Each structure stands twice: as structure tokens, then as C-alpha cells.
Tab-separated table of C-alpha atoms in Angstrom:
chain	number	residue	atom	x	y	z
E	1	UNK	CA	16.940	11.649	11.248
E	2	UNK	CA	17.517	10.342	14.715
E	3	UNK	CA	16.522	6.609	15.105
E	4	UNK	CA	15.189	4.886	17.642
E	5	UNK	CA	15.481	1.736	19.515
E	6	UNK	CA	13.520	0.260	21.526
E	7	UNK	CA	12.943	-3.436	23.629
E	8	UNK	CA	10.349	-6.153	21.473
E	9	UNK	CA	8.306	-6.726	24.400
E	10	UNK	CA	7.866	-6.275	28.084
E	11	UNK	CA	5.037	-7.589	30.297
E	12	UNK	CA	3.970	-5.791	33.009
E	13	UNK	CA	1.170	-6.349	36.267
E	14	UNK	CA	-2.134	-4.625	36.337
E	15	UNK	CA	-1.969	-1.556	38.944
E	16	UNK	CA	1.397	-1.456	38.359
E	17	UNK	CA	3.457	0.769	36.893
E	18	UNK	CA	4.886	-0.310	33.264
E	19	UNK	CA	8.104	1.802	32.452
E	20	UNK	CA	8.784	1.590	28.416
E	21	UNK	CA	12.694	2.593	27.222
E	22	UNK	CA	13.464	4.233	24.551
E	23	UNK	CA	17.116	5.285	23.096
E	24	UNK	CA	17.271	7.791	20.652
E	25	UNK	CA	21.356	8.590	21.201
E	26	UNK	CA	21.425	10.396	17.747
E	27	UNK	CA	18.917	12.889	18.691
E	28	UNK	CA	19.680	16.233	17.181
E	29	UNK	CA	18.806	19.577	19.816
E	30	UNK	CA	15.731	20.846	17.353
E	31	UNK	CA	13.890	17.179	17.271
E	32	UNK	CA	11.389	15.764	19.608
E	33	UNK	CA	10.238	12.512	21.554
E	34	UNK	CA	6.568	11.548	20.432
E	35	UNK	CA	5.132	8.476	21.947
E	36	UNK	CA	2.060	6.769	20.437
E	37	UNK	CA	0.491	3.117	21.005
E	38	UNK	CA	-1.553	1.172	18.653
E	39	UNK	CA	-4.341	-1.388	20.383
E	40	UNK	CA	-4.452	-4.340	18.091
E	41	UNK	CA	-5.262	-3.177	14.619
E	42	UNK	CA	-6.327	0.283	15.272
E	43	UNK	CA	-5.004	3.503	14.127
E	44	UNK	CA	-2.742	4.588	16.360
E	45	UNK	CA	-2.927	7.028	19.342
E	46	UNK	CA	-0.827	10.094	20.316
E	47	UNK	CA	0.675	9.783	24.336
E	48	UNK	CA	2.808	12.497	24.896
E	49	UNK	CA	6.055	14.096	23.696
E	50	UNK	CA	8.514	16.000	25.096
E	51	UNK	CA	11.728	18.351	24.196
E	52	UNK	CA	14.065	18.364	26.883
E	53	UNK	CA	11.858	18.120	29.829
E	54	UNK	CA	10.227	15.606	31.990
E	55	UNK	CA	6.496	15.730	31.015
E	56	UNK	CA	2.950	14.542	32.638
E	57	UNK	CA	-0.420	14.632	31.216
E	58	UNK	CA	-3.457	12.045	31.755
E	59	UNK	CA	-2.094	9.236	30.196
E	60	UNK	CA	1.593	9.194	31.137
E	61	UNK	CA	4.545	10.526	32.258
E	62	UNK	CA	7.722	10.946	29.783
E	63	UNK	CA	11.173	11.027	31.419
E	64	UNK	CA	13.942	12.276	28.809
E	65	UNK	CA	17.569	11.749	30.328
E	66	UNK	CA	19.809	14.836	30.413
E	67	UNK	CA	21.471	14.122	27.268
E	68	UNK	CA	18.444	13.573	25.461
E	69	UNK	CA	19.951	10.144	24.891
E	70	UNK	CA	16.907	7.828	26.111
E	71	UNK	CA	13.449	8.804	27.415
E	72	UNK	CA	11.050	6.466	29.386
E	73	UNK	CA	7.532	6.392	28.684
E	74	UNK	CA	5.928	5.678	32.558
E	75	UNK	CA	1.897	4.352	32.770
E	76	UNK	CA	1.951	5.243	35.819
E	77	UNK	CA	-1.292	2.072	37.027
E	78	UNK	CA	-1.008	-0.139	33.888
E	79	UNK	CA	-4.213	-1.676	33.375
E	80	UNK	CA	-5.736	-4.618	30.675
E	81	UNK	CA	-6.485	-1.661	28.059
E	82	UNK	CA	-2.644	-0.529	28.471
E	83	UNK	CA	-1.622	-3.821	26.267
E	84	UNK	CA	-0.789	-2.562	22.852
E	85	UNK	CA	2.603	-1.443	20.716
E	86	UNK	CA	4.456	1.246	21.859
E	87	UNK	CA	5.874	3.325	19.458
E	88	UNK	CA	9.051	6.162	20.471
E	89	UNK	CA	9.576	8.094	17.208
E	90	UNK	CA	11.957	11.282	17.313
E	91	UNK	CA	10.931	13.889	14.601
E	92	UNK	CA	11.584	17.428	13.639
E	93	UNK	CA	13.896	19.256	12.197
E	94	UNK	CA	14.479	17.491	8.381
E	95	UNK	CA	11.956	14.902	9.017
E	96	UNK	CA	9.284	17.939	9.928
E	97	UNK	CA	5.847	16.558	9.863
E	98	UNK	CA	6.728	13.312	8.968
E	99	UNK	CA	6.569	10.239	11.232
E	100	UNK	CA	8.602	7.412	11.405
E	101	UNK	CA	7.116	4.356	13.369
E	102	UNK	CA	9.662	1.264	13.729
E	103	UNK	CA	8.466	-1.760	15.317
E	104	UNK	CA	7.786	-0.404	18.990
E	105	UNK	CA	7.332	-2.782	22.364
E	106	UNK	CA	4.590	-4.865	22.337
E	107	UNK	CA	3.583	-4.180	26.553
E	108	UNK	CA	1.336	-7.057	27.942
E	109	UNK	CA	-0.342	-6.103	31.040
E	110	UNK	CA	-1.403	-9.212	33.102
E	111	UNK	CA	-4.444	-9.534	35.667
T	1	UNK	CA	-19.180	10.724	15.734
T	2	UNK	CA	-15.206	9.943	14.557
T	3	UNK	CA	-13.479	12.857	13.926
T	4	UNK	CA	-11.289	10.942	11.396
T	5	UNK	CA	-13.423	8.071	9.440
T	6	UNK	CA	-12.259	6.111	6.608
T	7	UNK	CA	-13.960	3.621	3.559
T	8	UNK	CA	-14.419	1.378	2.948
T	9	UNK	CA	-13.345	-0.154	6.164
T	10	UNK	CA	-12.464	-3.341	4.548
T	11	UNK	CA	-12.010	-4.454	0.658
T	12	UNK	CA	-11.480	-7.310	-1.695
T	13	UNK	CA	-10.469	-7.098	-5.166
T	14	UNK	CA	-8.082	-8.476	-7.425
T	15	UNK	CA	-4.758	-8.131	-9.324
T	16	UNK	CA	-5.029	-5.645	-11.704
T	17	UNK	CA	-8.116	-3.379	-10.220
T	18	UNK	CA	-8.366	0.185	-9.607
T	19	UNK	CA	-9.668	1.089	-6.320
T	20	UNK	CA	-9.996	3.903	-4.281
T	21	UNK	CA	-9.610	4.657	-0.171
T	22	UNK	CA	-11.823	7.806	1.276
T	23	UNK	CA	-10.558	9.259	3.938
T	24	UNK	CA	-13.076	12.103	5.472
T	25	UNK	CA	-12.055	14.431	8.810
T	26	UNK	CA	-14.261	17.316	10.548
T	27	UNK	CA	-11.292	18.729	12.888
T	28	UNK	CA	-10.170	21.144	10.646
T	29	UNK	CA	-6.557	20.200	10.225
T	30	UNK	CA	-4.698	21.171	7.296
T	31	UNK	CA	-2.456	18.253	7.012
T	32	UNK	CA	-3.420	14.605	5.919
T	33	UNK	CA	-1.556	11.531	5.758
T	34	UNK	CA	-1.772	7.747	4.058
T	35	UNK	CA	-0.078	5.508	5.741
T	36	UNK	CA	-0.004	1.389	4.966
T	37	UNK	CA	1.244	-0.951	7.982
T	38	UNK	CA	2.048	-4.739	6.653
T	39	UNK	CA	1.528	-7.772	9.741
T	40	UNK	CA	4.364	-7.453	12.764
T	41	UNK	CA	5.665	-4.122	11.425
T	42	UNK	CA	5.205	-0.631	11.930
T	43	UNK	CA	3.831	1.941	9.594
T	44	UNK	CA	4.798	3.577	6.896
T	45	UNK	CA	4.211	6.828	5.120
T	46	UNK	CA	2.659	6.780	1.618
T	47	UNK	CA	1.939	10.677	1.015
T	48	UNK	CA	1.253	13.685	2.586
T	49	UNK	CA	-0.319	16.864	2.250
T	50	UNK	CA	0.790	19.627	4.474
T	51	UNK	CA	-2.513	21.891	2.251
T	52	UNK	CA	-5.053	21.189	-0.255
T	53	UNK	CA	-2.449	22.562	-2.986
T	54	UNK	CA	0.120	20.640	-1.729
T	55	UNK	CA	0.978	16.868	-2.248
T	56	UNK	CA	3.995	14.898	-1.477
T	57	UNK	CA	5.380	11.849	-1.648
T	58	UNK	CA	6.524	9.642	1.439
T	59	UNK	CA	9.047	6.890	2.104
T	60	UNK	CA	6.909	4.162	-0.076
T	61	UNK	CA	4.786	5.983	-2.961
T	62	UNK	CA	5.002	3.882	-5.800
T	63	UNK	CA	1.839	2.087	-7.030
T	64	UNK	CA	-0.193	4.838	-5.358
T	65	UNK	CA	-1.317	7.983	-6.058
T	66	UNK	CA	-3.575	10.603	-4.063
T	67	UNK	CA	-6.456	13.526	-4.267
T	68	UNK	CA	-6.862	16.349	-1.797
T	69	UNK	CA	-10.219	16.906	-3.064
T	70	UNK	CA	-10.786	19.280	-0.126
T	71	UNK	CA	-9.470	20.570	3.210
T	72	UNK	CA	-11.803	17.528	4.647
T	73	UNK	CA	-10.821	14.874	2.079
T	74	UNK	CA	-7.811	13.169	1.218
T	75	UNK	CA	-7.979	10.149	-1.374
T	76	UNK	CA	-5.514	6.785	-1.855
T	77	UNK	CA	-6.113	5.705	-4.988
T	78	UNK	CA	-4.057	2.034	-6.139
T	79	UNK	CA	-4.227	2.519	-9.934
T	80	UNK	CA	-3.624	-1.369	-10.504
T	81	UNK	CA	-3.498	-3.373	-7.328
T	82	UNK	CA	-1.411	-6.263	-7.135
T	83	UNK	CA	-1.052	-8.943	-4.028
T	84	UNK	CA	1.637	-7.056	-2.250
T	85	UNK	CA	0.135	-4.025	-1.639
T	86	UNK	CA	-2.628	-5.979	0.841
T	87	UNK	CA	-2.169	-4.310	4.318
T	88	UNK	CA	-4.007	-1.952	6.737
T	89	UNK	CA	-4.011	1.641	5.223
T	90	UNK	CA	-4.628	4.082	7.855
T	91	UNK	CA	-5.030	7.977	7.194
T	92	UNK	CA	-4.182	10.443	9.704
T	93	UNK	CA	-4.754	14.248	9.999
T	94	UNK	CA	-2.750	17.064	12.267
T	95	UNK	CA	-2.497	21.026	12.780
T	96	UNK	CA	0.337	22.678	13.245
T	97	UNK	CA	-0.047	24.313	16.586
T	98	UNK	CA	0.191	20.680	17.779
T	99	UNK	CA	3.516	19.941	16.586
T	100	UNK	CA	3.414	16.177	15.575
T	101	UNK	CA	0.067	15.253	17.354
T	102	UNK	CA	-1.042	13.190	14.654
T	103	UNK	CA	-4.903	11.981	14.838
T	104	UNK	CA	-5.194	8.135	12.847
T	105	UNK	CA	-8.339	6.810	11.663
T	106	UNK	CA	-9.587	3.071	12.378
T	107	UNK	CA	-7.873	1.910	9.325
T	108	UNK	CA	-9.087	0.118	5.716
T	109	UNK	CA	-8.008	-3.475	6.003
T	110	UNK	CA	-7.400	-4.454	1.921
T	111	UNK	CA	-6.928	-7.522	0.560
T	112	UNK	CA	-5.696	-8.325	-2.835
T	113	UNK	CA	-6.213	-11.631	-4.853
């Protein structure tokens, strides 16, 4: 299973936009990127994922490099609610159904 | 109301009990999941159950056991708790069709004396 490596923390301004990294450089072609966050102690919450391409939905935007190396998980307006741990997990193929959460990036997003 | 709801949502007992965490969902996903996170890290799988016939273990299963009683419910039971198995247990459901959308629960913060 791909693994995943990502920065402890970042900080980031309210209305702007927080960029998280993510490299993944063992990826394998069949597995995806996932993306959840975890406010405080709550369970966490799915953000987006993506395959190959770039993907967009409410919450964020997910930018996977050509070589599926790294992705970047954009909030596009960061706002208080936005601080949390960020979790990039890669899964599929062997690890089907089954997600691994490392330690993620705390983001803190200051007034 | 939570589609994915959990109890108790937080427990004392001592070294040596049996207890048991319910986990209860009403979105119809086939799949259920027990997961345990310990302070500063991230979480990690207990078991899973991809049906209600099927059970299987995850990355950290020992000292646990579960009970798909139902497509709905999915039990954690610790058959004799001891102090290092206090963390946040969280349960989490997910369908198929969504890939690896997994949907948590607020979590069952347990404490053991």
C-alpha cells in the first residue's frame, strides 16, 4: 500500500486560500487520493478524492500532479471552521475498503 | 437526526470489565467499521464488515471482538478492558457505489481505570 506523507502543520489566513501537500510517490495506477479532516475530536469527514484528475466539489479543490506523485488539497476561502487535521490517505487496490489515516496536517486558520 | 450515532458516547469502567460499544446507522450501507484513535495520532482500524455475514479483522484486533447484529448494527465489544485500550472509538459506515466515502460517527470517548 502506497504511503503517504504529509507536513505537521501549516497556518493559514481567513479568506484565504490554504493549499495542503500531500506525497504519495509510491502510488500504484489502480489506487486513489481520499482526503478527509477531523475537527477536534469528531469523527472524521470525507473532502474529496480523486484518480488521476484535478477535481472540484463544494468543499475543495484536489490537484493530483501528472505522475500521481503528490496531490494538493486547495480550500479555496479558508475560514475559522477550516482548522482541523487533514488527513491524505491513498487506498485501493490490496488495501480495498480499508483506510489508513497517518497523522495528517494540523491547518490553523487565523482571523 | 445522525445518520451514524454511537453509545454510549462516553464510558468509565475498570481493568478487567466487559463492555460493549453500539454503533446504530439508517443510510443503508452495507459496510461498517470500528476504528480506535489514541491522543496526537491518527486512527486505526479495529474490524470491518464489508456484510452482515461477513467479519474481519483490521490492523489492531486483539482484545476486541465484534457483532453485526444487523445491516443497521455493528457492535465493539472489549471482553476484559485494561488501561491501554482507553481512546476515542469511532464507527464508520460506507456503500460501495461511493468508493471509499466513508461516513464516521461522533465517536465513544472510553476511559479505563
Amino acid at each position: 500500500d502506497a504511503k503517504t506523507t504529509q507536513p505537521t502543520s501549516m497556518d493559514c489566513a481567513e479568506g484565504r486560500a490554504a493549499n495542503l501537500p500531500c506525497n504519495h510517490s509510491t502510488i500504484s495506477g489502480n489506487e486513489y487520493v481520499y482526503w478527509y479532516r477531523q475537527i477536534h475530536s469528531q469523527g472524521p469527514q470525507y473532502i474529496i478524492h480523486g484518480l488521476k484528475n484535478n477535481e472540484t466539489n463544494e468543499m475543495a479543490s484536489l490537484i493530483i500532479t501528472e505522475d500521481r506523485k503528490s496531490s494538493t488539497l486547495i480550500l479555496p476561502h479558508a475560514t475559522l471552521r477550516d482548522t482541523a487535521v487533514y488527513y491524505c490517505i491513498v487506498v485501493g487496490g490490496t488495501s480495498y475498503g480499508k483506510l489508513t489515516f497517518g497523522q495528517g496536517t494540523i491547518l490553523t486558520v487565523h482571523p | 437526526d445522525a445518520d451514524v450515532t454511537q453509545t454510549p458516547r462516553n464510558r468509565i469502567t475498570k481493568t478487567g470489565k466487559r463492555i460493549m460499544l453500539e454503533c446504530s446507522q439508517t443510510k443503508g450501507h452495507d459496510r461498517m467499521y470500528w476504528y480506535r484513535q489514541d491522543p496526537g495520532l491518527g486512527l486505526r482500524l479495529i474490524y470491518y464488515s464489508f456484510d452482515v455475514k461477513d467479519i474481519n479483522k483490521g490492523e489492531i484486533s486483539d482484545g476486541y471482538s465484534v457483532s453485526r447484529q444487523a445491516q443497521a448494527k455493528f457492535s465493539l465489544s472489549l471482553e476484559s478492558a485494561i488501561p491501554n485500550q482507553t481512546a476515542l472509538y469511532f464507527c464508520a459506515t460506507s456503500d460501495p457505489p461511493e468508493g471509499e466515502t466513508q461516513y464516521f460517527g461522533p465517536g465513544t470517548r472510553l476511559l479505563v481505570l
